[in-house]
Amino acid sequence: MAYERTARRRHRRSAVGRAWLYSLWLFAPALIFAGILIAREKITFTPGLLIFCCLLLYFLLLAAALIESFIRPMQTLSNVVASMREGDFSFRARGASTRDSFGELAGEINALADLLQRQRVRSLEATALLGRILEVMHAPLFAFDRQNVLQLVNTAGTRMLDRSHARCFGYSATELGLEDLLNAADGSIHQFGGKPTRWLLRKATFRQEGAPHTLLVLADVSIPLQEEEQAAWKRLIRVLGHELSNSLAPIKSIAGSLLSRVDAMEGEAETIRDFRRGLGVIESRADALHRFVQSYRLLAQLPPPHLRTISLGKLLEQIVLLDQRLSISLETGPSVTLQADPDQLEQMFINLIANAVDATLANNHATVRVSWRVADASAFVNIEDRGQGIANTENLFVPFYTTKPKGSGVGLALAQQIARGHGGEIRLVNREDGEGARATVRLPLVSP
């Protein structure tokens, strides 16, 4: 910039010099002609010199006026245009008359400066708005250049990567663990770091300073997909429950009727005994299958929660006293008030604590820890066991899936449905501080 300003001043001096030279050439014939007339009229030296000096002074003043009329406006306009090129739109050409060409040119340059200034303000406002939108949007956003180096990331993106902004910019997609996204198809579903969150990928390309860039936007579709899966399971459970119930009722009835007639049968005692045993198995299995169907009907027909104002601490204090198989440590947390259905929450926490107790006892330990905290306008309840951990975290909340020999696969699915009915969720992960698993229940707080 300093070099350009020095060059402009040098060009201005040369332009003024040329103007004086052109003026001299313009007025030189008149001065020579005046000198010849003075000599021919035989005017004495002193008066003739005085006349010649007056004429010379007049021509110099006239030349200076012409230079001021033409060069100075051009210099002023040059300063205005130069400041515009440097991004400063505050300078204007002042005092120009609109009745001449220079005045019209100055007016047009001033109008151009006004237009560029308005556009600059709009551009800055739009940039600030875009930056604000990127910061508050929940969808992670990444922009990579042609070398797959990260050039843009929003706060949601840094949160997903668990990195600060400084540890994101300038890193390659491979270093950030996002290389698969650049090669994936638009609209594909992805998971990261073994977490249950599922992301829908949207890809686009754009150019910045002529260079192509790739834009990646991730949308958390875990809840919509889970709701769709849940609806599908409910439909399946209703159909199976209806068909099985219709079939089990006559099977159980016929088995009971036949069993009541066994004593009146004639034949070998061993045959009658086998017959009675077989009918008893049919009846008991029909009973067990009927109870199994009824438990899943509860999952398919869970009513909406009847919300009441409850204290989370008091609710947990009551629930931990229900299971006496081992010591359950309840760590006191902050005072938390919820709008929730206490019966449904009690059922949810009973299932989760019972699972933690079962896992801890199976691994020959004797402690389950329950605690809660508040963050991000939500209450988080942690239930930590000392079991063997979770081998398959993806199917934990899928109906019919169970890791227990006598489990039905309905407990965790029902607990997750209750949590989501209250606007929360349950996450199950293996503990980082030792063996065992941690169930974290997130529930929204009461709005002030």
Short mmCIF file of C-alpha atoms in Angstrom, two decimals:
data_model
loop_
_atom_site.label_atom_id
_atom_site.label_comp_id
_atom_site.label_asym_id
_atom_site.label_seq_id
_atom_site.Cartn_x
_atom_site.Cartn_y
_atom_site.Cartn_z
CA MET A 1 0.00 0.00 0.00
CA ALA A 2 2.76 2.49 0.95
CA TYR A 3 4.55 1.76 -2.31
CA GLU A 4 1.36 2.37 -4.29
CA ARG A 5 0.76 5.71 -2.56
CA THR A 6 4.36 6.79 -3.26
CA ALA A 7 3.94 5.80 -6.90
CA ARG A 8 0.72 7.83 -7.15
CA ARG A 9 2.44 10.93 -5.74
CA ARG A 10 5.29 10.50 -8.23
CA HIS A 11 2.82 10.19 -11.10
CA ARG A 12 1.01 13.35 -9.93
CA ARG A 13 4.26 15.35 -9.89
CA SER A 14 5.07 14.20 -13.41
CA ALA A 15 1.53 15.12 -14.54
CA VAL A 16 1.88 18.64 -13.07
CA GLY A 17 5.27 19.00 -14.74
CA ARG A 18 3.81 18.02 -18.08
CA ALA A 19 0.98 20.51 -17.60
CA TRP A 20 3.46 23.32 -16.96
CA LEU A 21 5.48 22.26 -19.98
CA TYR A 22 2.40 22.22 -22.21
CA SER A 23 1.41 25.67 -20.88
CA LEU A 24 4.87 27.00 -21.68
CA TRP A 25 4.63 25.64 -25.20
CA LEU A 26 1.16 27.15 -25.50
CA PHE A 27 2.14 30.63 -24.29
CA ALA A 28 5.72 30.76 -25.67
CA PRO A 29 4.65 32.03 -29.15
CA ALA A 30 2.61 34.81 -27.56
CA LEU A 31 5.54 35.89 -25.36
CA ILE A 32 7.95 35.83 -28.33
CA PHE A 33 5.50 37.84 -30.42
CA ALA A 34 5.09 40.36 -27.57
CA GLY A 35 8.90 40.70 -27.32
CA ILE A 36 9.18 41.37 -31.05
CA LEU A 37 6.47 44.07 -30.88
CA ILE A 38 8.23 45.76 -27.96
CA ALA A 39 11.52 45.72 -29.91
CA ARG A 40 9.91 47.12 -33.13
CA GLU A 41 8.17 49.91 -31.27
CA LYS A 42 11.55 50.91 -29.91
CA ILE A 43 10.29 50.99 -26.32
CA THR A 44 13.10 51.69 -23.88
CA PHE A 45 14.52 48.80 -21.92
CA THR A 46 12.97 49.43 -18.54
CA PRO A 47 9.37 49.94 -19.68
CA GLY A 48 9.74 47.13 -22.18
CA LEU A 49 11.05 44.79 -19.51
CA LEU A 50 8.21 45.79 -17.22
CA ILE A 51 5.65 45.10 -19.94
CA PHE A 52 7.27 41.75 -20.74
CA CYS A 53 7.36 40.74 -17.04
CA CYS A 54 3.69 41.70 -16.63
CA LEU A 55 2.78 39.59 -19.65
CA LEU A 56 4.90 36.71 -18.32
CA LEU A 57 3.26 36.96 -14.89
CA TYR A 58 -0.17 37.03 -16.52
CA PHE A 59 0.61 33.93 -18.55
CA LEU A 60 1.99 32.13 -15.46
CA LEU A 61 -1.11 32.95 -13.44
CA LEU A 62 -3.31 31.83 -16.31
CA ALA A 63 -1.33 28.58 -16.63
CA ALA A 64 -1.58 27.99 -12.88
CA ALA A 65 -5.34 28.55 -13.01
CA LEU A 66 -5.70 26.11 -15.90
CA ILE A 67 -3.57 23.52 -14.11
CA GLU A 68 -5.62 23.97 -10.92
CA SER A 69 -8.85 23.62 -12.89
CA PHE A 70 -7.82 20.38 -14.58
CA ILE A 71 -5.14 18.62 -12.53
CA ARG A 72 -6.52 19.14 -9.01
CA PRO A 73 -9.97 17.66 -9.75
CA MET A 74 -8.27 14.68 -11.37
CA GLN A 75 -6.07 14.23 -8.30
CA THR A 76 -9.10 14.43 -6.04
CA LEU A 77 -10.98 11.85 -8.09
CA SER A 78 -7.86 9.65 -8.13
CA ASN A 79 -7.72 9.79 -4.30
CA VAL A 80 -11.39 8.83 -4.02
CA VAL A 81 -11.02 5.90 -6.44
CA ALA A 82 -7.82 4.75 -4.71
CA SER A 83 -9.53 4.76 -1.30
CA MET A 84 -12.43 2.77 -2.78
CA ARG A 85 -9.99 0.20 -4.16
CA GLU A 86 -8.47 -0.14 -0.69
CA GLY A 87 -11.91 -0.74 0.85
CA ASP A 88 -12.45 2.73 2.35
CA PHE A 89 -15.72 4.17 1.03
CA SER A 90 -15.83 7.25 3.28
CA PHE A 91 -14.03 9.67 0.90
CA ARG A 92 -16.07 11.85 -1.48
CA ALA A 93 -15.25 14.44 -4.15
CA ARG A 94 -16.47 17.80 -2.77
CA GLY A 95 -17.23 21.16 -4.39
CA ALA A 96 -17.52 19.90 -7.95
CA SER A 97 -19.87 21.72 -10.30
CA THR A 98 -22.44 19.60 -12.07
CA ARG A 99 -22.31 21.91 -15.08
CA ASP A 100 -19.00 20.58 -16.44
CA SER A 101 -17.57 17.17 -17.28
CA PHE A 102 -15.43 16.98 -14.15
CA GLY A 103 -18.44 17.68 -12.00
CA GLU A 104 -20.48 14.97 -13.71
CA LEU A 105 -17.58 12.51 -13.31
CA ALA A 106 -17.23 13.44 -9.62
CA GLY A 107 -20.96 12.94 -9.10
CA GLU A 108 -20.87 9.50 -10.72
CA ILE A 109 -17.84 8.46 -8.63
CA ASN A 110 -19.58 9.67 -5.45
CA ALA A 111 -22.69 7.70 -6.42
CA LEU A 112 -20.54 4.63 -7.06
CA ALA A 113 -18.89 5.07 -3.64
CA ASP A 114 -22.33 5.28 -1.99
CA LEU A 115 -23.45 2.12 -3.79
CA LEU A 116 -20.28 0.21 -2.87
CA GLN A 117 -20.56 1.35 0.73
CA ARG A 118 -24.15 0.08 0.98
CA GLN A 119 -23.14 -3.20 -0.62
CA ARG A 120 -20.20 -3.48 1.78
CA VAL A 121 -22.48 -2.94 4.78
CA ARG A 122 -24.97 -5.51 3.45
CA SER A 123 -22.13 -7.96 2.82
CA LEU A 124 -20.78 -7.52 6.35
CA GLU A 125 -24.25 -7.93 7.83
CA ALA A 126 -24.90 -11.04 5.71
CA THR A 127 -21.54 -12.49 6.73
CA ALA A 128 -22.26 -11.80 10.40
CA LEU A 129 -25.74 -13.37 10.05
CA LEU A 130 -24.29 -16.44 8.31
CA GLY A 131 -21.67 -16.80 11.03
CA ARG A 132 -24.33 -16.52 13.70
CA ILE A 133 -26.52 -19.12 11.97
CA LEU A 134 -23.58 -21.51 11.70
CA GLU A 135 -22.84 -21.09 15.39
CA VAL A 136 -26.39 -21.74 16.63
CA MET A 137 -27.34 -24.52 14.20
CA HIS A 138 -27.30 -28.00 15.74
CA ALA A 139 -26.19 -29.73 12.55
CA PRO A 140 -22.39 -30.18 12.25
CA LEU A 141 -21.01 -28.43 9.16
CA PHE A 142 -17.60 -28.93 7.53
CA ALA A 143 -15.98 -27.42 4.42
CA PHE A 144 -12.89 -29.00 2.84
CA ASP A 145 -10.68 -27.67 0.06
CA ARG A 146 -9.43 -29.71 -2.89
CA GLN A 147 -6.61 -31.17 -0.72
CA ASN A 148 -9.27 -32.39 1.78
CA VAL A 149 -8.02 -29.92 4.42
CA LEU A 150 -10.67 -28.46 6.72
CA GLN A 151 -11.34 -24.76 6.05
CA LEU A 152 -14.65 -24.20 7.86
CA VAL A 153 -16.38 -25.81 10.84
CA ASN A 154 -19.15 -24.65 13.17
CA THR A 155 -19.54 -25.19 16.90
CA ALA A 156 -21.70 -28.29 16.43
CA GLY A 157 -18.93 -29.78 14.28
CA THR A 158 -16.24 -29.18 16.90
CA ARG A 159 -18.54 -30.67 19.52
CA MET A 160 -19.05 -33.79 17.42
CA LEU A 161 -15.29 -34.15 16.87
CA ASP A 162 -14.62 -33.33 20.54
CA ARG A 163 -11.98 -30.80 19.46
CA SER A 164 -11.45 -27.07 19.82
CA HIS A 165 -11.60 -24.81 16.75
CA ALA A 166 -7.81 -24.47 16.82
CA ARG A 167 -7.42 -28.25 16.66
CA CYS A 168 -9.73 -28.53 13.65
CA PHE A 169 -8.59 -25.90 11.14
CA GLY A 170 -5.76 -27.02 8.88
CA TYR A 171 -6.22 -30.71 9.66
CA SER A 172 -6.97 -33.20 6.91
CA ALA A 173 -10.14 -35.27 6.72
CA THR A 174 -8.09 -38.38 7.48
CA GLU A 175 -6.69 -36.83 10.68
CA LEU A 176 -10.19 -35.80 11.74
CA GLY A 177 -11.71 -39.20 10.98
CA LEU A 178 -14.02 -37.78 8.29
CA GLU A 179 -12.42 -39.24 5.18
CA ASP A 180 -15.25 -41.75 4.71
CA LEU A 181 -17.75 -38.88 4.52
CA LEU A 182 -15.94 -37.29 1.57
CA ASN A 183 -16.18 -40.59 -0.32
CA ALA A 184 -19.73 -41.45 0.80
CA ALA A 185 -22.88 -40.86 -1.19
CA ASP A 186 -25.23 -37.99 -0.47
CA GLY A 187 -28.09 -39.11 1.78
CA SER A 188 -26.20 -41.98 3.42
CA ILE A 189 -26.38 -42.77 7.16
CA HIS A 190 -23.25 -42.84 9.34
CA GLN A 191 -22.15 -43.43 12.93
CA PHE A 192 -18.94 -42.26 14.63
CA GLY A 193 -16.83 -43.49 17.50
CA GLY A 194 -19.12 -46.36 18.39
CA LYS A 195 -21.81 -43.90 19.53
CA PRO A 196 -25.48 -44.73 18.87
CA THR A 197 -26.16 -41.40 17.17
CA ARG A 198 -26.94 -41.81 13.47
CA TRP A 199 -26.17 -38.96 11.07
CA LEU A 200 -27.69 -38.23 7.68
CA LEU A 201 -25.03 -36.90 5.30
CA ARG A 202 -25.70 -34.05 2.88
CA LYS A 203 -22.96 -33.08 0.42
CA ALA A 204 -22.54 -30.10 -1.87
CA THR A 205 -19.73 -28.36 -3.76
CA PHE A 206 -18.97 -24.66 -4.02
CA ARG A 207 -16.15 -22.42 -5.22
CA GLN A 208 -14.17 -19.95 -3.17
CA GLU A 209 -11.69 -17.71 -5.02
CA GLY A 210 -12.09 -20.05 -7.98
CA ALA A 211 -11.03 -23.19 -6.06
CA PRO A 212 -13.53 -26.04 -5.60
CA HIS A 213 -14.56 -26.95 -2.05
CA THR A 214 -16.73 -29.72 -0.58
CA LEU A 215 -19.45 -28.89 1.94
CA LEU A 216 -20.63 -31.57 4.38
CA VAL A 217 -23.70 -31.15 6.60
CA LEU A 218 -24.74 -33.84 9.09
CA ALA A 219 -28.25 -34.13 10.52
CA ASP A 220 -28.99 -36.21 13.61
CA VAL A 221 -31.71 -38.61 12.49
CA SER A 222 -31.44 -40.98 15.45
CA ILE A 223 -34.75 -39.95 16.99
CA PRO A 224 -36.79 -40.00 13.72
CA LEU A 225 -35.33 -43.38 12.77
CA GLN A 226 -35.91 -44.73 16.26
CA GLU A 227 -39.49 -43.47 16.23
CA GLU A 228 -40.04 -45.14 12.85
CA GLU A 229 -38.53 -48.39 14.12
CA GLN A 230 -40.60 -48.14 17.28
CA ALA A 231 -43.79 -47.67 15.27
CA ALA A 232 -42.89 -50.70 13.14
CA TRP A 233 -42.26 -52.82 16.24
CA LYS A 234 -45.58 -51.72 17.73
CA ARG A 235 -47.43 -52.75 14.58
CA LEU A 236 -45.64 -56.11 14.58
CA ILE A 237 -46.33 -56.68 18.27
CA ARG A 238 -50.02 -55.84 17.86
CA VAL A 239 -50.39 -58.27 14.96
CA LEU A 240 -48.45 -61.06 16.66
CA GLY A 241 -50.20 -60.44 19.96
CA HIS A 242 -53.61 -60.64 18.34
CA GLU A 243 -52.84 -63.81 16.40
CA LEU A 244 -51.10 -65.54 19.30
CA SER A 245 -53.82 -64.64 21.79
CA ASN A 246 -56.48 -65.98 19.46
CA SER A 247 -54.54 -69.25 19.12
CA LEU A 248 -53.43 -69.65 22.74
CA ALA A 249 -56.88 -69.34 24.27
CA PRO A 250 -58.34 -72.49 22.61
CA ILE A 251 -55.05 -74.40 23.04
CA LYS A 252 -55.03 -73.75 26.77
CA SER A 253 -58.75 -74.49 27.06
CA ILE A 254 -58.53 -77.78 25.16
CA ALA A 255 -55.42 -78.82 27.10
CA GLY A 256 -57.20 -78.10 30.38
CA SER A 257 -60.31 -80.02 29.33
CA LEU A 258 -58.29 -83.05 28.23
CA LEU A 259 -56.23 -82.94 31.41
CA SER A 260 -59.43 -83.05 33.51
CA ARG A 261 -60.51 -86.23 31.68
CA VAL A 262 -57.24 -88.10 32.05
CA ASP A 263 -58.32 -89.76 35.28
CA ALA A 264 -61.33 -91.30 33.52
CA MET A 265 -59.17 -92.77 30.75
CA GLU A 266 -58.46 -96.48 30.55
CA GLY A 267 -55.15 -97.89 29.55
CA GLU A 268 -51.62 -98.46 30.71
CA ALA A 269 -50.58 -96.33 33.66
CA GLU A 270 -47.33 -95.22 31.99
CA THR A 271 -49.17 -94.08 28.88
CA ILE A 272 -51.72 -92.15 30.95
CA ARG A 273 -48.87 -90.58 32.95
CA ASP A 274 -47.08 -89.49 29.76
CA PHE A 275 -50.34 -88.15 28.39
CA ARG A 276 -50.98 -86.13 31.59
CA ARG A 277 -47.40 -84.82 31.55
CA GLY A 278 -47.67 -83.76 27.90
CA LEU A 279 -50.96 -81.95 28.45
CA GLY A 280 -49.46 -80.21 31.50
CA VAL A 281 -46.51 -79.00 29.42
CA ILE A 282 -48.86 -77.69 26.73
CA GLU A 283 -50.96 -75.85 29.30
CA SER A 284 -47.97 -74.36 31.17
CA ARG A 285 -46.25 -73.27 27.95
CA ALA A 286 -49.48 -71.72 26.71
CA ASP A 287 -49.69 -69.83 30.02
CA ALA A 288 -46.05 -68.65 29.70
CA LEU A 289 -46.54 -67.59 26.10
CA HIS A 290 -49.71 -65.72 27.08
CA ARG A 291 -47.80 -63.81 29.78
CA PHE A 292 -45.06 -63.07 27.25
CA VAL A 293 -47.61 -61.63 24.81
CA GLN A 294 -49.24 -59.58 27.54
CA SER A 295 -45.89 -58.04 28.53
CA TYR A 296 -45.32 -56.91 24.94
CA ARG A 297 -48.83 -55.54 24.72
CA LEU A 298 -47.81 -53.11 27.46
CA LEU A 299 -44.97 -51.95 25.22
CA ALA A 300 -47.28 -51.50 22.24
CA GLN A 301 -50.04 -49.79 24.22
CA LEU A 302 -48.08 -47.57 26.62
CA PRO A 303 -50.36 -44.59 27.38
CA PRO A 304 -49.14 -40.98 27.21
CA PRO A 305 -47.58 -39.81 30.47
CA HIS A 306 -49.83 -38.01 32.96
CA LEU A 307 -47.52 -35.15 33.89
CA ARG A 308 -47.17 -33.95 37.45
CA THR A 309 -44.57 -31.89 39.28
CA ILE A 310 -42.24 -34.29 41.09
CA SER A 311 -38.88 -34.20 42.87
CA LEU A 312 -36.29 -36.39 41.16
CA GLY A 313 -34.28 -36.90 44.35
CA LYS A 314 -37.24 -38.10 46.38
CA LEU A 315 -38.34 -40.45 43.60
CA LEU A 316 -34.89 -42.07 43.41
CA GLU A 317 -34.67 -42.36 47.20
CA GLN A 318 -37.87 -44.42 47.18
CA ILE A 319 -36.85 -46.61 44.24
CA VAL A 320 -33.39 -47.65 45.51
CA LEU A 321 -35.02 -49.07 48.64
CA LEU A 322 -37.10 -51.55 46.62
CA ASP A 323 -34.22 -53.85 45.59
CA GLN A 324 -32.52 -55.36 48.67
CA ARG A 325 -30.35 -57.94 46.90
CA LEU A 326 -27.21 -55.78 47.33
CA SER A 327 -26.08 -52.33 48.44
CA ILE A 328 -27.24 -49.51 46.16
CA SER A 329 -25.32 -46.26 46.72
CA LEU A 330 -27.37 -43.12 46.03
CA GLU A 331 -25.20 -40.01 45.67
CA THR A 332 -27.14 -36.86 46.51
CA GLY A 333 -27.29 -34.32 43.71
CA PRO A 334 -28.83 -30.87 43.19
CA SER A 335 -32.50 -30.21 43.76
CA VAL A 336 -34.34 -31.14 40.54
CA THR A 337 -38.01 -30.66 39.70
CA LEU A 338 -39.56 -32.50 36.75
CA GLN A 339 -42.87 -32.50 34.92
CA ALA A 340 -43.31 -36.25 34.58
CA ASP A 341 -45.50 -39.29 35.16
CA PRO A 342 -44.19 -40.70 38.47
CA ASP A 343 -45.61 -44.20 37.83
CA GLN A 344 -43.92 -44.50 34.44
CA LEU A 345 -40.60 -43.08 35.71
CA GLU A 346 -40.72 -45.49 38.64
CA GLN A 347 -41.20 -48.41 36.26
CA MET A 348 -38.32 -47.17 34.08
CA PHE A 349 -35.87 -46.76 36.96
CA ILE A 350 -36.89 -50.07 38.53
CA ASN A 351 -36.07 -51.87 35.26
CA LEU A 352 -32.71 -50.11 34.90
CA ILE A 353 -31.66 -50.66 38.52
CA ALA A 354 -32.80 -54.31 38.40
CA ASN A 355 -30.63 -54.84 35.28
CA ALA A 356 -27.67 -53.20 37.04
CA VAL A 357 -28.14 -55.39 40.12
CA ASP A 358 -28.43 -58.56 37.98
CA ALA A 359 -25.22 -57.71 36.08
CA THR A 360 -23.31 -56.87 39.28
CA LEU A 361 -24.36 -60.06 41.09
CA ALA A 362 -23.49 -62.17 38.04
CA ASN A 363 -19.94 -60.74 38.20
CA ASN A 364 -19.59 -61.39 41.95
CA HIS A 365 -19.62 -57.74 43.00
CA ALA A 366 -21.84 -56.04 45.53
CA THR A 367 -22.29 -52.35 44.67
CA VAL A 368 -24.48 -50.36 42.28
CA ARG A 369 -24.12 -46.58 42.22
CA VAL A 370 -26.92 -44.12 41.34
CA SER A 371 -26.28 -40.37 40.93
CA TRP A 372 -27.73 -37.38 39.13
CA ARG A 373 -26.58 -34.00 37.83
CA VAL A 374 -27.95 -31.02 35.89
CA ALA A 375 -26.59 -29.72 32.57
CA ASP A 376 -27.96 -28.10 29.40
CA ALA A 377 -31.49 -27.67 30.84
CA SER A 378 -31.72 -31.41 31.53
CA ALA A 379 -31.32 -33.79 34.43
CA PHE A 380 -28.94 -36.72 33.88
CA VAL A 381 -29.34 -39.82 36.06
CA ASN A 382 -26.41 -42.28 36.00
CA ILE A 383 -26.85 -45.92 37.06
CA GLU A 384 -23.46 -47.68 37.19
CA ASP A 385 -22.98 -51.40 37.71
CA ARG A 386 -19.94 -53.64 38.14
CA GLY A 387 -20.93 -56.32 35.67
CA GLN A 388 -19.04 -57.62 32.65
CA GLY A 389 -20.08 -54.75 30.41
CA ILE A 390 -22.12 -54.67 27.21
CA ALA A 391 -21.04 -56.73 24.22
CA ASN A 392 -23.59 -55.40 21.72
CA THR A 393 -24.82 -51.84 22.34
CA GLU A 394 -26.68 -51.49 19.03
CA ASN A 395 -29.56 -53.86 19.78
CA LEU A 396 -30.09 -53.10 23.47
CA PHE A 397 -33.37 -51.26 22.92
CA VAL A 398 -34.69 -53.56 20.20
CA PRO A 399 -37.78 -55.53 21.32
CA PHE A 400 -37.25 -59.31 21.73
CA TYR A 401 -33.47 -58.79 22.14
CA THR A 402 -32.12 -59.95 25.50
CA THR A 403 -28.82 -61.14 26.99
CA LYS A 404 -30.44 -62.88 29.96
CA PRO A 405 -31.22 -66.61 29.83
CA LYS A 406 -34.80 -65.99 30.99
CA GLY A 407 -35.22 -62.46 29.68
CA SER A 408 -38.11 -61.35 27.48
CA GLY A 409 -36.40 -58.38 25.80
CA VAL A 410 -39.11 -55.97 26.85
CA GLY A 411 -37.53 -54.18 29.86
CA LEU A 412 -35.05 -51.86 28.14
CA ALA A 413 -37.36 -51.25 25.18
CA LEU A 414 -40.13 -50.17 27.57
CA ALA A 415 -37.71 -48.00 29.59
CA GLN A 416 -36.52 -46.23 26.45
CA GLN A 417 -40.09 -45.68 25.31
CA ILE A 418 -40.96 -44.11 28.69
CA ALA A 419 -37.90 -41.82 28.54
CA ARG A 420 -38.75 -40.65 25.02
CA GLY A 421 -42.35 -40.11 26.02
CA HIS A 422 -41.00 -37.58 28.52
CA GLY A 423 -38.80 -35.86 25.92
CA GLY A 424 -35.62 -37.63 27.07
CA GLU A 425 -33.60 -40.71 26.22
CA ILE A 426 -31.50 -43.52 27.69
CA ARG A 427 -27.91 -44.27 26.69
CA LEU A 428 -26.06 -47.41 27.71
CA VAL A 429 -22.26 -47.53 27.45
CA ASN A 430 -19.39 -49.47 28.98
CA ARG A 431 -17.62 -47.67 31.80
CA GLU A 432 -14.25 -46.11 31.10
CA ASP A 433 -13.10 -46.24 34.76
CA GLY A 434 -13.36 -50.00 35.13
CA GLU A 435 -15.51 -53.00 34.35
CA GLY A 436 -19.24 -52.62 34.14
CA ALA A 437 -21.75 -50.46 32.29
CA ARG A 438 -23.40 -47.08 32.77
CA ALA A 439 -27.02 -46.27 31.97
CA THR A 440 -27.60 -42.52 31.58
CA VAL A 441 -31.18 -41.23 31.59
CA ARG A 442 -31.69 -37.70 30.27
CA LEU A 443 -34.92 -35.90 31.28
CA PRO A 444 -35.79 -32.27 30.47
CA LEU A 445 -36.17 -29.87 33.38
CA VAL A 446 -39.27 -27.84 34.12
CA SER A 447 -39.20 -24.59 32.14
CA PRO A 448 -39.08 -21.52 34.44
#
